[in-house]
Short mmCIF file of N, CA and C in Angstrom, two decimals:
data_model
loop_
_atom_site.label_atom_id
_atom_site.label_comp_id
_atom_site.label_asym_id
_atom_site.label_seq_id
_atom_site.Cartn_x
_atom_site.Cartn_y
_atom_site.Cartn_z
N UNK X 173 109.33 128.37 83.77
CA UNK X 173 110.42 127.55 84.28
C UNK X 173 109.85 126.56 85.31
N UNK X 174 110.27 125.16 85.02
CA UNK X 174 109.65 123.95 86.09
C UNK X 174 110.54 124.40 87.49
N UNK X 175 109.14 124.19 88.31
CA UNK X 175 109.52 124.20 90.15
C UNK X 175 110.81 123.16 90.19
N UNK X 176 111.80 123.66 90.68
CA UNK X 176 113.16 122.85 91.41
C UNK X 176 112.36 121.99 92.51
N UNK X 177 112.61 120.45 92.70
CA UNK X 177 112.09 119.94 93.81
C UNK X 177 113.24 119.46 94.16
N UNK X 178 113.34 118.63 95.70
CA UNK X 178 114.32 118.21 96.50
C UNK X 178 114.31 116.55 96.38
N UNK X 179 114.84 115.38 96.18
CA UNK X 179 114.25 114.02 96.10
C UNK X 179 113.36 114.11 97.50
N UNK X 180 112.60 113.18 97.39
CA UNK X 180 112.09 112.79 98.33
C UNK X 180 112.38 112.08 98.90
N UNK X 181 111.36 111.82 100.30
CA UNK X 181 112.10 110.96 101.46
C UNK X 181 111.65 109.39 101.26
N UNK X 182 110.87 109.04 99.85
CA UNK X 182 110.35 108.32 99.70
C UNK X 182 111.94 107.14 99.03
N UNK X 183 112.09 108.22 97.91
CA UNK X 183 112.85 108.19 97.30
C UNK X 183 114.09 107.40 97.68
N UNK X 184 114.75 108.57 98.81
CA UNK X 184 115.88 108.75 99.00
C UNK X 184 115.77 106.73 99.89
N UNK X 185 114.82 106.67 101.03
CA UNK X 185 114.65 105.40 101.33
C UNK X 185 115.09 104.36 100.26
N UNK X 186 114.18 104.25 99.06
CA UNK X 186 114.35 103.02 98.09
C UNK X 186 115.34 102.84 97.79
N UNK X 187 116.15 104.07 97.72
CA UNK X 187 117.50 104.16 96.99
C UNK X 187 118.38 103.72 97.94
N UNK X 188 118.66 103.95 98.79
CA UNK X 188 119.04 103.40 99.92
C UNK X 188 119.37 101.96 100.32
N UNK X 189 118.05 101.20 100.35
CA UNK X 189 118.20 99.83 100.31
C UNK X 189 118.46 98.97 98.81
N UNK X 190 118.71 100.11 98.10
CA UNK X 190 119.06 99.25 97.02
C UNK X 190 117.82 99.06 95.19
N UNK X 191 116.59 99.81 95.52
CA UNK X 191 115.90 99.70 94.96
C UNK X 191 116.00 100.91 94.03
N UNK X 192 116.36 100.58 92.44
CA UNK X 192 116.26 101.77 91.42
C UNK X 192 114.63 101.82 91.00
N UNK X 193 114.52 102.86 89.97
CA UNK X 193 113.18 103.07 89.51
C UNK X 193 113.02 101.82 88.36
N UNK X 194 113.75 101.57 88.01
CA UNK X 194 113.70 100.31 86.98
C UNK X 194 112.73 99.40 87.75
N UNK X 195 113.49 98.82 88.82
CA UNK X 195 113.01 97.61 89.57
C UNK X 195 111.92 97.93 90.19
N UNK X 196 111.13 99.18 90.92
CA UNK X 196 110.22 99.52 91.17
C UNK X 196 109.16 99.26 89.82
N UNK X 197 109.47 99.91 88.89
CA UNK X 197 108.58 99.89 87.91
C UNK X 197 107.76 98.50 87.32
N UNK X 198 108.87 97.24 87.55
CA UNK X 198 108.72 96.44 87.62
C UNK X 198 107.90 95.77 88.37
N UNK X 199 108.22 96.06 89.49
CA UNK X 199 107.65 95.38 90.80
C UNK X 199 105.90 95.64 91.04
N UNK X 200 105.89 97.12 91.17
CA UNK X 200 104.28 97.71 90.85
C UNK X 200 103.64 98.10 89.62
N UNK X 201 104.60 97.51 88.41
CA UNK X 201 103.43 97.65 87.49
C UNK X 201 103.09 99.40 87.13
N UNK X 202 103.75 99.64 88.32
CA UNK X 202 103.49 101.47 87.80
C UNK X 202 103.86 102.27 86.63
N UNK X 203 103.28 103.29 86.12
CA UNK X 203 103.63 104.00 85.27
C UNK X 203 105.24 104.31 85.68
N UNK X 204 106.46 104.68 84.36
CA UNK X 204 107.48 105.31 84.63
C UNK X 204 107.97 106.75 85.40
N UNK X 205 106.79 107.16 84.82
CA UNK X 205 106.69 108.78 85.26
C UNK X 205 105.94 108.56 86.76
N UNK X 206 105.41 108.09 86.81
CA UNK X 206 104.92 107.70 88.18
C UNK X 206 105.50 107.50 89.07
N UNK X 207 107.01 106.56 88.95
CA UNK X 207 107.88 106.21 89.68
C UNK X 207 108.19 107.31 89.84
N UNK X 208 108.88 107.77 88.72
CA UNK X 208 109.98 109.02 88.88
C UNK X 208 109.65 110.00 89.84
N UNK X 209 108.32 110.43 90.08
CA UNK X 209 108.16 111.34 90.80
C UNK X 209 107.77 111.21 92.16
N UNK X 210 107.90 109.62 92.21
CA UNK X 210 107.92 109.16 93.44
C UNK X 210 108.96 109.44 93.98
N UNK X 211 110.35 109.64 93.31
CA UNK X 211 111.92 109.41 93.68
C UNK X 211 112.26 110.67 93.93
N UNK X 212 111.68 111.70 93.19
CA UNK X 212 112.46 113.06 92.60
C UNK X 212 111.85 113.73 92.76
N UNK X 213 110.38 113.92 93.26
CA UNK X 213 109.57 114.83 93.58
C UNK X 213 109.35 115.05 94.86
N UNK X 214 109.70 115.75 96.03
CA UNK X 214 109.28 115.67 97.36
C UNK X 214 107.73 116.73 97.63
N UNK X 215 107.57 116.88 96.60
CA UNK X 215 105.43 118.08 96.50
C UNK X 215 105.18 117.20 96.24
N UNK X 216 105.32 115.72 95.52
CA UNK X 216 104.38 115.08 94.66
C UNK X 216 103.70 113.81 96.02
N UNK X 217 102.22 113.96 95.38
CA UNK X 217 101.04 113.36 96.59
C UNK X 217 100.71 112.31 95.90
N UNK X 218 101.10 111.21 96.05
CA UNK X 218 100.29 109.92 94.84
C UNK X 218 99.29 109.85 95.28
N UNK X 219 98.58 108.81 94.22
CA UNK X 219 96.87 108.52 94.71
C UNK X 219 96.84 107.35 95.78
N UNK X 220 96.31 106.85 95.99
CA UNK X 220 95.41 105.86 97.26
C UNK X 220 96.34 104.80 96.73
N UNK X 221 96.15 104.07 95.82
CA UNK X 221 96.17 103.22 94.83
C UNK X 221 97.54 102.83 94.72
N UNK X 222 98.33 103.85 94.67
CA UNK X 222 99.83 104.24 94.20
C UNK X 222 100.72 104.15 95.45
N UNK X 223 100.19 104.52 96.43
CA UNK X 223 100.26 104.65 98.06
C UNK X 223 100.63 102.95 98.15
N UNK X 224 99.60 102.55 98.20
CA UNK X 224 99.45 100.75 98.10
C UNK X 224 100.21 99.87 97.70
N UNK X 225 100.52 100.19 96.29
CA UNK X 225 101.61 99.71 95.63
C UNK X 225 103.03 99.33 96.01
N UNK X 226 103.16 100.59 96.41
CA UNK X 226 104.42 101.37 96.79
C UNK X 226 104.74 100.57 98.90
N UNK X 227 103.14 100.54 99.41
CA UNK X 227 103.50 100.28 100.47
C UNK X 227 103.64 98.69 100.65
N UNK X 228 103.25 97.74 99.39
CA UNK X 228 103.62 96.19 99.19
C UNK X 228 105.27 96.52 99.11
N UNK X 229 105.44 96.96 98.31
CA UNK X 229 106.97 96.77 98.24
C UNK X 229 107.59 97.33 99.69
N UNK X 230 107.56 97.85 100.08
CA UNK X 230 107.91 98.16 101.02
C UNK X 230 107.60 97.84 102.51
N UNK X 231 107.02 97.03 102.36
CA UNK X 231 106.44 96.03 103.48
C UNK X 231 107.49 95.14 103.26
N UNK X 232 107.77 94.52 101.94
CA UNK X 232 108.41 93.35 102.07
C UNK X 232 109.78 93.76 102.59
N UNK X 233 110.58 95.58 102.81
CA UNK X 233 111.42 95.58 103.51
C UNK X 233 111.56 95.24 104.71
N UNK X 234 110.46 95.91 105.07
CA UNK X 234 110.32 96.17 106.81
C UNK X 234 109.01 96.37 107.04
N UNK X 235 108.45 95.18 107.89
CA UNK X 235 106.94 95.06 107.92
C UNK X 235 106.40 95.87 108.74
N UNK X 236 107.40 96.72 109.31
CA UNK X 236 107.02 97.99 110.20
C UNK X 236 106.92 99.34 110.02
N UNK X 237 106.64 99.26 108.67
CA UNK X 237 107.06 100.71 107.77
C UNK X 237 105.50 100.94 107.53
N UNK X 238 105.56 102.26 107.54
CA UNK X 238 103.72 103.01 107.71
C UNK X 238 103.91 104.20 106.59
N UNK X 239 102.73 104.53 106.31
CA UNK X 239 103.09 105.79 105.11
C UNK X 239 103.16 106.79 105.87
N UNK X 240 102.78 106.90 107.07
CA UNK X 240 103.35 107.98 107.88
C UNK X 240 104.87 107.93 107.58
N UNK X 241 105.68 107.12 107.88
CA UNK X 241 107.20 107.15 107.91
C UNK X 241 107.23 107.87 106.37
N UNK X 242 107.27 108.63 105.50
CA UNK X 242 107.48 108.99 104.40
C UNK X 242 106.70 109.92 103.72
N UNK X 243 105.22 109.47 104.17
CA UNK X 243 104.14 110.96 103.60
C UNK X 243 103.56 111.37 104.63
N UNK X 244 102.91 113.21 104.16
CA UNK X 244 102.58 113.52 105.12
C UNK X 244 100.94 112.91 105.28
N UNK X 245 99.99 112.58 106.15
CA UNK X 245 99.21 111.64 105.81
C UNK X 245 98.15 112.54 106.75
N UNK X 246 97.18 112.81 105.87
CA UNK X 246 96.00 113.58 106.27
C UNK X 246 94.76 112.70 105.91
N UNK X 247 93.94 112.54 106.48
CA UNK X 247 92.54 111.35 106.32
C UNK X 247 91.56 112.55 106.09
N UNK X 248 90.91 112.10 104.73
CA UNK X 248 89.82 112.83 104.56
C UNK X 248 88.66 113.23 105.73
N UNK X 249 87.90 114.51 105.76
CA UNK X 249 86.85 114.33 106.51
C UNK X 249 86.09 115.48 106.02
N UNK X 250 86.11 114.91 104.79
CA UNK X 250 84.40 115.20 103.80
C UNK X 250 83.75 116.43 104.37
#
């Protein structure tokens, strides 16, 4: 049986100002499933890459928005 997740806070933000997964998908070029679990997954850790994407669009909300505000953000140390 698939893990129950909670949306995320990523999510719940986009949705918020107005942004569906359609228009995301659009916007970054991202995979669908990619989105989705951007929206609907609050375990799910994107890559670097995906992070980026995600933080253009969201710059253009609010140029004061950090991936701290939304992930939990740990810096490698190898």
């Amino acid at each position: 049986m698939p893990k129950i997740t909670k949306k995320s806070k990523l999510g719940k933000y986009l949705m918020n100002k107005g942004y569906n997964q359609t228009e995301i998908v659009k916007v970054t070029k991202m995979d669908r499933k990619t989105v989705s679990k951007i929206y609907n997954d609050s375990n799910y850790i994107p890559s670097g890459t995906t992070i980026k994407k995600i933080m253009n669009v969201l710059k253009k909300i609010d140029p004061k928005l950090k991936v701290e505000d939304f992930l939990i953000y740990k810096p490698y140390c190898g």
